[in-house]
Amino acid sequence: MTQHSYNQFCPVAMASEILGSRWTIVLLRELCAGSTRFNDLRRGVPRMSPALLSKRLKELEDQGVVERRLVRKTPETFEYVLTEAGKELREVIMAIGAWGQRWVETAPSLDKADPGLLMWDMRRNLRVDLMPPRRVVVQFIFEDLPKASGHWWMLTDPDKGADLCSEDPGFDVDLYVRCDLKTMTAIWMGIDTVARAVDQDRLLLVGDADVISGMQDWLGLSPFAPIEKRAS
C-alpha cells in the first residue's frame, strides 16, 4: 500500500506496509466502530478527501482487510465490511487509542478539536436507553464557532435510536447546551466532566431537568474515556 517497501521479512514491517499509509489507521477506526457506507466514513474522517478515501478503501480491499458489497442496484449502493483479517485489527486499533489517551498530551489534542467529528462520535456512543422514553432534541451551541459549524441538533428516539442534524430539524428543543468546542471535546474524552464545567461557568444547560441531570451518563463518552491520563 505504501510507495516504498521496508524490504524486511519481519511481520511488523510487513504489516506496517499495509497499515502505515496516511489516514489508513483512522479509516480503520471508523470501520471498526461500525461505519460501512461511504458517506458515513466521510463523516468520521471529515478532513480526508473523497478521492483519497476511495483510494484507501480500494487498497484495503486489495489486501483482504475490507470487502466491498453491493447492497442496492438502483441507485447503486455499496457497503465496506471488515473481513476476518480486518476484524482482528479491532484490538490493534483499540490498543493504539488507549496508548494515545494515556500518553499524548491533552492540550495539543484539544487544539485539534473538530465539531463535525465530535458530534458524529457523540451520536454513535450516545446512550439512548438513558434518555426519557420519547423523542428528545438536544441543541449544542458552540459559542466560539460560526453558526454554520457551531450549531448541532441531536435527536433521540427509543425506537429509532440517535440521529444528528447540522440544520434545524424543526422540532421543539428539550435541552440547549452552550459551551466552547474544547470544553465539550474534553468532556467527551473523559478529561473533564459536565458538573465541573457547569460549576466553572464553562457549560450552560437550559431545558428539561431530567435530561440535564442525566447528561454525564447519556453522553456515552469516548470508549477511551475510562483510561487514566499519564501525560499532562
mmCIF file of C-alpha atoms in Angstrom:
data_model
loop_
_atom_site.group_PDB
_atom_site.id
_atom_site.type_symbol
_atom_site.label_atom_id
_atom_site.label_comp_id
_atom_site.label_asym_id
_atom_site.label_seq_id
_atom_site.Cartn_x
_atom_site.Cartn_y
_atom_site.Cartn_z
ATOM 1 C CA MET A 1 0.000 0.000 0.000
ATOM 2 C CA THR A 2 2.843 2.366 0.740
ATOM 3 C CA GLN A 3 5.034 3.540 -2.099
ATOM 4 C CA HIS A 4 8.189 2.024 -0.635
ATOM 5 C CA SER A 5 8.712 -1.364 0.928
ATOM 6 C CA TYR A 6 10.726 -1.807 4.128
ATOM 7 C CA ASN A 7 12.266 -4.878 2.447
ATOM 8 C CA GLN A 8 12.147 -6.809 5.709
ATOM 9 C CA PHE A 9 10.629 -10.208 6.436
ATOM 10 C CA CYS A 10 9.635 -9.044 9.939
ATOM 11 C CA PRO A 11 5.825 -9.280 10.363
ATOM 12 C CA VAL A 12 5.803 -5.823 11.975
ATOM 13 C CA ALA A 13 7.432 -4.337 8.883
ATOM 14 C CA MET A 14 5.107 -6.206 6.541
ATOM 15 C CA ALA A 15 2.010 -5.141 8.488
ATOM 16 C CA SER A 16 3.282 -1.553 8.522
ATOM 17 C CA GLU A 17 3.377 -1.572 4.726
ATOM 18 C CA ILE A 18 -0.394 -2.182 4.768
ATOM 19 C CA LEU A 19 -1.381 -0.054 7.750
ATOM 20 C CA GLY A 20 1.181 2.748 7.656
ATOM 21 C CA SER A 21 -0.236 4.901 4.854
ATOM 22 C CA ARG A 22 -1.629 8.295 5.850
ATOM 23 C CA TRP A 23 -5.254 8.081 7.097
ATOM 24 C CA THR A 24 -5.359 4.278 6.993
ATOM 25 C CA ILE A 25 -5.389 3.756 10.779
ATOM 26 C CA VAL A 26 -8.022 6.482 11.216
ATOM 27 C CA LEU A 27 -10.148 4.946 8.463
ATOM 28 C CA LEU A 28 -9.854 1.551 10.147
ATOM 29 C CA ARG A 29 -11.024 3.169 13.377
ATOM 30 C CA GLU A 30 -14.234 4.175 11.601
ATOM 31 C CA LEU A 31 -14.706 0.747 10.083
ATOM 32 C CA CYS A 32 -14.126 -0.906 13.455
ATOM 33 C CA ALA A 33 -16.664 1.485 15.009
ATOM 34 C CA GLY A 34 -19.322 0.205 12.615
ATOM 35 C CA SER A 35 -19.423 2.692 9.723
ATOM 36 C CA THR A 36 -19.933 0.886 6.408
ATOM 37 C CA ARG A 37 -21.313 3.417 3.908
ATOM 38 C CA PHE A 38 -19.007 5.781 2.038
ATOM 39 C CA ASN A 39 -20.763 8.932 3.279
ATOM 40 C CA ASP A 40 -20.717 7.717 6.878
ATOM 41 C CA LEU A 41 -16.999 7.008 6.599
ATOM 42 C CA ARG A 42 -16.530 10.536 5.247
ATOM 43 C CA ARG A 43 -18.262 11.962 8.307
ATOM 44 C CA GLY A 44 -15.867 10.041 10.518
ATOM 45 C CA VAL A 45 -12.798 11.298 8.615
ATOM 46 C CA PRO A 46 -14.042 14.762 7.548
ATOM 47 C CA ARG A 47 -10.619 16.086 6.559
ATOM 48 C CA MET A 48 -9.882 13.181 4.240
ATOM 49 C CA SER A 49 -10.681 13.915 0.602
ATOM 50 C CA PRO A 50 -13.240 11.664 -1.119
ATOM 51 C CA ALA A 51 -10.620 10.664 -3.684
ATOM 52 C CA LEU A 52 -8.144 9.574 -1.030
ATOM 53 C CA LEU A 53 -10.878 7.765 0.897
ATOM 54 C CA SER A 54 -11.763 5.788 -2.247
ATOM 55 C CA LYS A 55 -8.102 5.001 -2.805
ATOM 56 C CA ARG A 56 -7.522 3.764 0.749
ATOM 57 C CA LEU A 57 -10.688 1.635 0.675
ATOM 58 C CA LYS A 58 -9.529 0.047 -2.592
ATOM 59 C CA GLU A 59 -6.107 -0.650 -1.079
ATOM 60 C CA LEU A 60 -7.645 -2.265 1.988
ATOM 61 C CA GLU A 61 -9.891 -4.309 -0.272
ATOM 62 C CA ASP A 62 -6.892 -5.479 -2.328
ATOM 63 C CA GLN A 63 -5.121 -6.512 0.874
ATOM 64 C CA GLY A 64 -8.084 -8.564 2.074
ATOM 65 C CA VAL A 65 -8.879 -6.280 5.001
ATOM 66 C CA VAL A 66 -12.176 -4.915 3.630
ATOM 67 C CA GLU A 67 -14.872 -6.441 1.451
ATOM 68 C CA ARG A 68 -16.947 -4.209 -0.836
ATOM 69 C CA ARG A 69 -20.549 -5.421 -1.046
ATOM 70 C CA LEU A 70 -23.350 -4.293 -3.340
ATOM 71 C CA VAL A 71 -26.422 -3.711 -1.162
ATOM 72 C CA ARG A 72 -28.657 -1.951 -3.709
ATOM 73 C CA LYS A 73 -28.607 -1.809 -7.505
ATOM 74 C CA THR A 74 -30.692 1.338 -8.058
ATOM 75 C CA PRO A 75 -29.239 3.667 -7.054
ATOM 76 C CA GLU A 76 -26.032 1.650 -6.860
ATOM 77 C CA THR A 77 -25.030 1.476 -3.192
ATOM 78 C CA PHE A 78 -22.114 -0.349 -1.618
ATOM 79 C CA GLU A 79 -21.043 -1.192 1.916
ATOM 80 C CA TYR A 80 -17.482 -1.687 3.108
ATOM 81 C CA VAL A 81 -17.308 -4.529 5.598
ATOM 82 C CA LEU A 82 -14.315 -5.792 7.538
ATOM 83 C CA THR A 83 -13.172 -9.281 6.610
ATOM 84 C CA GLU A 84 -11.925 -11.781 9.183
ATOM 85 C CA ALA A 85 -8.473 -10.212 8.832
ATOM 86 C CA GLY A 86 -9.971 -6.749 9.257
ATOM 87 C CA LYS A 87 -11.916 -7.708 12.361
ATOM 88 C CA GLU A 88 -8.686 -8.863 14.005
ATOM 89 C CA LEU A 89 -7.462 -5.285 13.749
ATOM 90 C CA ARG A 90 -10.084 -4.075 16.262
ATOM 91 C CA GLU A 91 -7.824 -4.964 19.182
ATOM 92 C CA VAL A 92 -4.920 -3.227 17.448
ATOM 93 C CA ILE A 93 -6.942 -0.038 16.908
ATOM 94 C CA MET A 94 -8.207 -0.069 20.498
ATOM 95 C CA ALA A 95 -4.654 -0.549 21.786
ATOM 96 C CA ILE A 96 -3.418 2.417 19.721
ATOM 97 C CA GLY A 97 -6.301 4.556 21.005
ATOM 98 C CA ALA A 98 -5.651 3.529 24.606
ATOM 99 C CA TRP A 99 -1.975 4.431 24.243
ATOM 100 C CA GLY A 100 -2.903 7.822 22.769
ATOM 101 C CA GLN A 101 -5.383 8.538 25.561
ATOM 102 C CA ARG A 102 -2.822 7.629 28.198
ATOM 103 C CA TRP A 103 0.360 9.200 26.833
ATOM 104 C CA VAL A 104 -0.485 12.013 24.379
ATOM 105 C CA GLU A 105 -0.590 15.471 25.958
ATOM 106 C CA THR A 106 -4.070 16.875 26.484
ATOM 107 C CA ALA A 107 -3.636 20.435 25.175
ATOM 108 C CA PRO A 108 -2.457 19.532 21.636
ATOM 109 C CA SER A 109 -5.332 17.049 21.352
ATOM 110 C CA LEU A 110 -7.933 19.641 22.255
ATOM 111 C CA ASP A 111 -6.381 22.164 19.864
ATOM 112 C CA LYS A 112 -7.299 19.753 17.052
ATOM 113 C CA ALA A 113 -10.977 19.535 18.016
ATOM 114 C CA ASP A 114 -13.350 19.208 15.062
ATOM 115 C CA PRO A 115 -17.081 19.898 15.645
ATOM 116 C CA GLY A 116 -18.303 17.544 12.932
ATOM 117 C CA LEU A 117 -16.158 14.650 14.099
ATOM 118 C CA LEU A 118 -17.005 15.282 17.754
ATOM 119 C CA MET A 119 -20.758 15.297 17.113
ATOM 120 C CA TRP A 120 -20.545 12.223 14.875
ATOM 121 C CA ASP A 121 -18.685 10.326 17.592
ATOM 122 C CA MET A 122 -21.117 11.558 20.247
ATOM 123 C CA ARG A 123 -24.089 10.388 18.183
ATOM 124 C CA ARG A 124 -22.532 6.955 17.796
ATOM 125 C CA ASN A 125 -21.918 6.474 21.524
ATOM 126 C CA LEU A 126 -24.943 8.294 22.932
ATOM 127 C CA ARG A 127 -26.936 6.191 25.422
ATOM 128 C CA VAL A 128 -30.478 6.415 24.092
ATOM 129 C CA ASP A 129 -31.610 3.975 26.787
ATOM 130 C CA LEU A 130 -30.756 6.586 29.443
ATOM 131 C CA MET A 131 -32.832 9.312 27.799
ATOM 132 C CA PRO A 132 -36.562 9.835 28.502
ATOM 133 C CA PRO A 133 -38.656 7.262 26.550
ATOM 134 C CA ARG A 134 -39.813 9.745 23.914
ATOM 135 C CA ARG A 135 -38.291 11.895 21.212
ATOM 136 C CA VAL A 136 -35.717 14.188 22.785
ATOM 137 C CA VAL A 137 -33.981 17.042 20.960
ATOM 138 C CA VAL A 138 -30.733 18.495 22.285
ATOM 139 C CA GLN A 139 -29.234 21.538 20.586
ATOM 140 C CA PHE A 140 -25.491 22.009 21.006
ATOM 141 C CA ILE A 141 -24.260 25.565 20.520
ATOM 142 C CA PHE A 142 -20.504 26.053 20.327
ATOM 143 C CA GLU A 143 -20.183 29.743 21.042
ATOM 144 C CA ASP A 144 -16.610 30.027 19.739
ATOM 145 C CA LEU A 145 -17.613 28.874 16.238
ATOM 146 C CA PRO A 146 -19.645 30.434 13.420
ATOM 147 C CA LYS A 147 -23.305 29.392 13.377
ATOM 148 C CA ALA A 148 -22.805 27.260 10.261
ATOM 149 C CA SER A 149 -20.383 24.922 12.061
ATOM 150 C CA GLY A 150 -21.287 25.634 15.683
ATOM 151 C CA HIS A 151 -24.970 24.629 15.847
ATOM 152 C CA TRP A 152 -25.912 20.933 16.004
ATOM 153 C CA TRP A 153 -29.060 19.029 16.911
ATOM 154 C CA MET A 154 -29.018 15.559 18.474
ATOM 155 C CA LEU A 155 -32.311 13.671 18.267
ATOM 156 C CA THR A 156 -33.048 10.518 20.209
ATOM 157 C CA ASP A 157 -35.989 8.172 19.942
ATOM 158 C CA PRO A 158 -36.482 4.897 21.848
ATOM 159 C CA ASP A 159 -37.385 3.114 18.588
ATOM 160 C CA LYS A 160 -35.186 4.889 16.027
ATOM 161 C CA GLY A 161 -32.068 5.490 18.139
ATOM 162 C CA ALA A 162 -29.941 8.626 17.801
ATOM 163 C CA ASP A 163 -29.751 10.968 14.835
ATOM 164 C CA LEU A 164 -27.618 14.038 14.146
ATOM 165 C CA CYS A 165 -28.551 17.188 12.220
ATOM 166 C CA SER A 166 -26.400 20.153 11.246
ATOM 167 C CA GLU A 167 -29.550 22.100 10.310
ATOM 168 C CA ASP A 168 -32.580 22.813 12.468
ATOM 169 C CA PRO A 169 -34.890 19.773 12.200
ATOM 170 C CA GLY A 170 -37.878 21.888 13.207
ATOM 171 C CA PHE A 171 -38.756 20.164 16.491
ATOM 172 C CA ASP A 172 -39.067 21.747 19.918
ATOM 173 C CA VAL A 173 -35.735 21.647 21.751
ATOM 174 C CA ASP A 174 -35.682 19.874 25.128
ATOM 175 C CA LEU A 175 -32.187 20.960 26.117
ATOM 176 C CA TYR A 176 -29.898 23.770 24.994
ATOM 177 C CA VAL A 177 -26.186 23.089 25.571
ATOM 178 C CA ARG A 178 -23.905 26.128 25.328
ATOM 179 C CA CYS A 179 -20.119 25.948 25.649
ATOM 180 C CA ASP A 180 -16.958 26.199 23.583
ATOM 181 C CA LEU A 181 -15.793 23.307 21.427
ATOM 182 C CA LYS A 182 -12.815 22.451 23.634
ATOM 183 C CA THR A 183 -14.998 22.064 26.712
ATOM 184 C CA MET A 184 -17.370 19.583 25.091
ATOM 185 C CA THR A 185 -14.474 17.699 23.494
ATOM 186 C CA ALA A 186 -12.743 17.415 26.878
ATOM 187 C CA ILE A 187 -15.958 16.143 28.485
ATOM 188 C CA TRP A 188 -16.464 13.541 25.777
ATOM 189 C CA MET A 189 -12.841 12.389 26.057
ATOM 190 C CA GLY A 190 -13.204 11.929 29.809
ATOM 191 C CA ILE A 191 -10.733 14.711 30.615
ATOM 192 C CA ASP A 192 -13.458 16.976 32.038
ATOM 193 C CA THR A 193 -16.948 16.417 33.469
ATOM 194 C CA VAL A 194 -20.347 18.020 32.973
ATOM 195 C CA ALA A 195 -20.578 19.000 36.657
ATOM 196 C CA ARG A 196 -17.146 20.644 36.733
ATOM 197 C CA ALA A 197 -17.761 22.582 33.516
ATOM 198 C CA VAL A 198 -21.129 23.819 34.835
ATOM 199 C CA ASP A 199 -19.634 24.837 38.198
ATOM 200 C CA GLN A 200 -16.893 26.799 36.433
ATOM 201 C CA ASP A 201 -19.394 28.534 34.096
ATOM 202 C CA ARG A 202 -17.863 26.928 31.012
ATOM 203 C CA LEU A 203 -21.040 24.968 30.243
ATOM 204 C CA LEU A 204 -24.604 26.325 30.307
ATOM 205 C CA LEU A 205 -27.532 23.889 30.290
ATOM 206 C CA VAL A 206 -31.081 25.180 29.810
ATOM 207 C CA GLY A 207 -34.122 22.960 29.470
ATOM 208 C CA ASP A 208 -35.632 19.721 30.738
ATOM 209 C CA ALA A 209 -34.354 18.996 34.260
ATOM 210 C CA ASP A 210 -34.417 15.217 33.747
ATOM 211 C CA VAL A 211 -32.339 15.449 30.576
ATOM 212 C CA ILE A 212 -29.891 17.807 32.294
ATOM 213 C CA SER A 213 -29.461 15.607 35.376
ATOM 214 C CA GLY A 214 -28.510 12.555 33.329
ATOM 215 C CA MET A 215 -26.258 14.255 30.780
ATOM 216 C CA GLN A 216 -22.961 12.864 32.093
ATOM 217 C CA ASP A 217 -24.373 9.361 31.651
ATOM 218 C CA TRP A 218 -26.334 9.610 28.392
ATOM 219 C CA LEU A 219 -23.458 11.304 26.583
ATOM 220 C CA GLY A 220 -21.856 7.862 26.449
ATOM 221 C CA LEU A 221 -18.342 9.336 26.153
ATOM 222 C CA SER A 222 -15.388 8.082 24.163
ATOM 223 C CA PRO A 223 -14.573 4.379 24.531
ATOM 224 C CA PHE A 224 -11.162 5.577 25.754
ATOM 225 C CA ALA A 225 -12.566 7.946 28.391
ATOM 226 C CA PRO A 226 -12.093 5.473 31.300
ATOM 227 C CA ILE A 227 -8.352 5.246 30.623
ATOM 228 C CA GLU A 228 -6.305 7.256 33.084
ATOM 229 C CA LYS A 229 -4.217 10.060 31.626
ATOM 230 C CA ARG A 230 -0.478 9.738 32.280
ATOM 231 C CA ALA A 231 0.612 12.711 30.170
ATOM 232 C CA SER A 232 -0.291 16.219 31.339
#
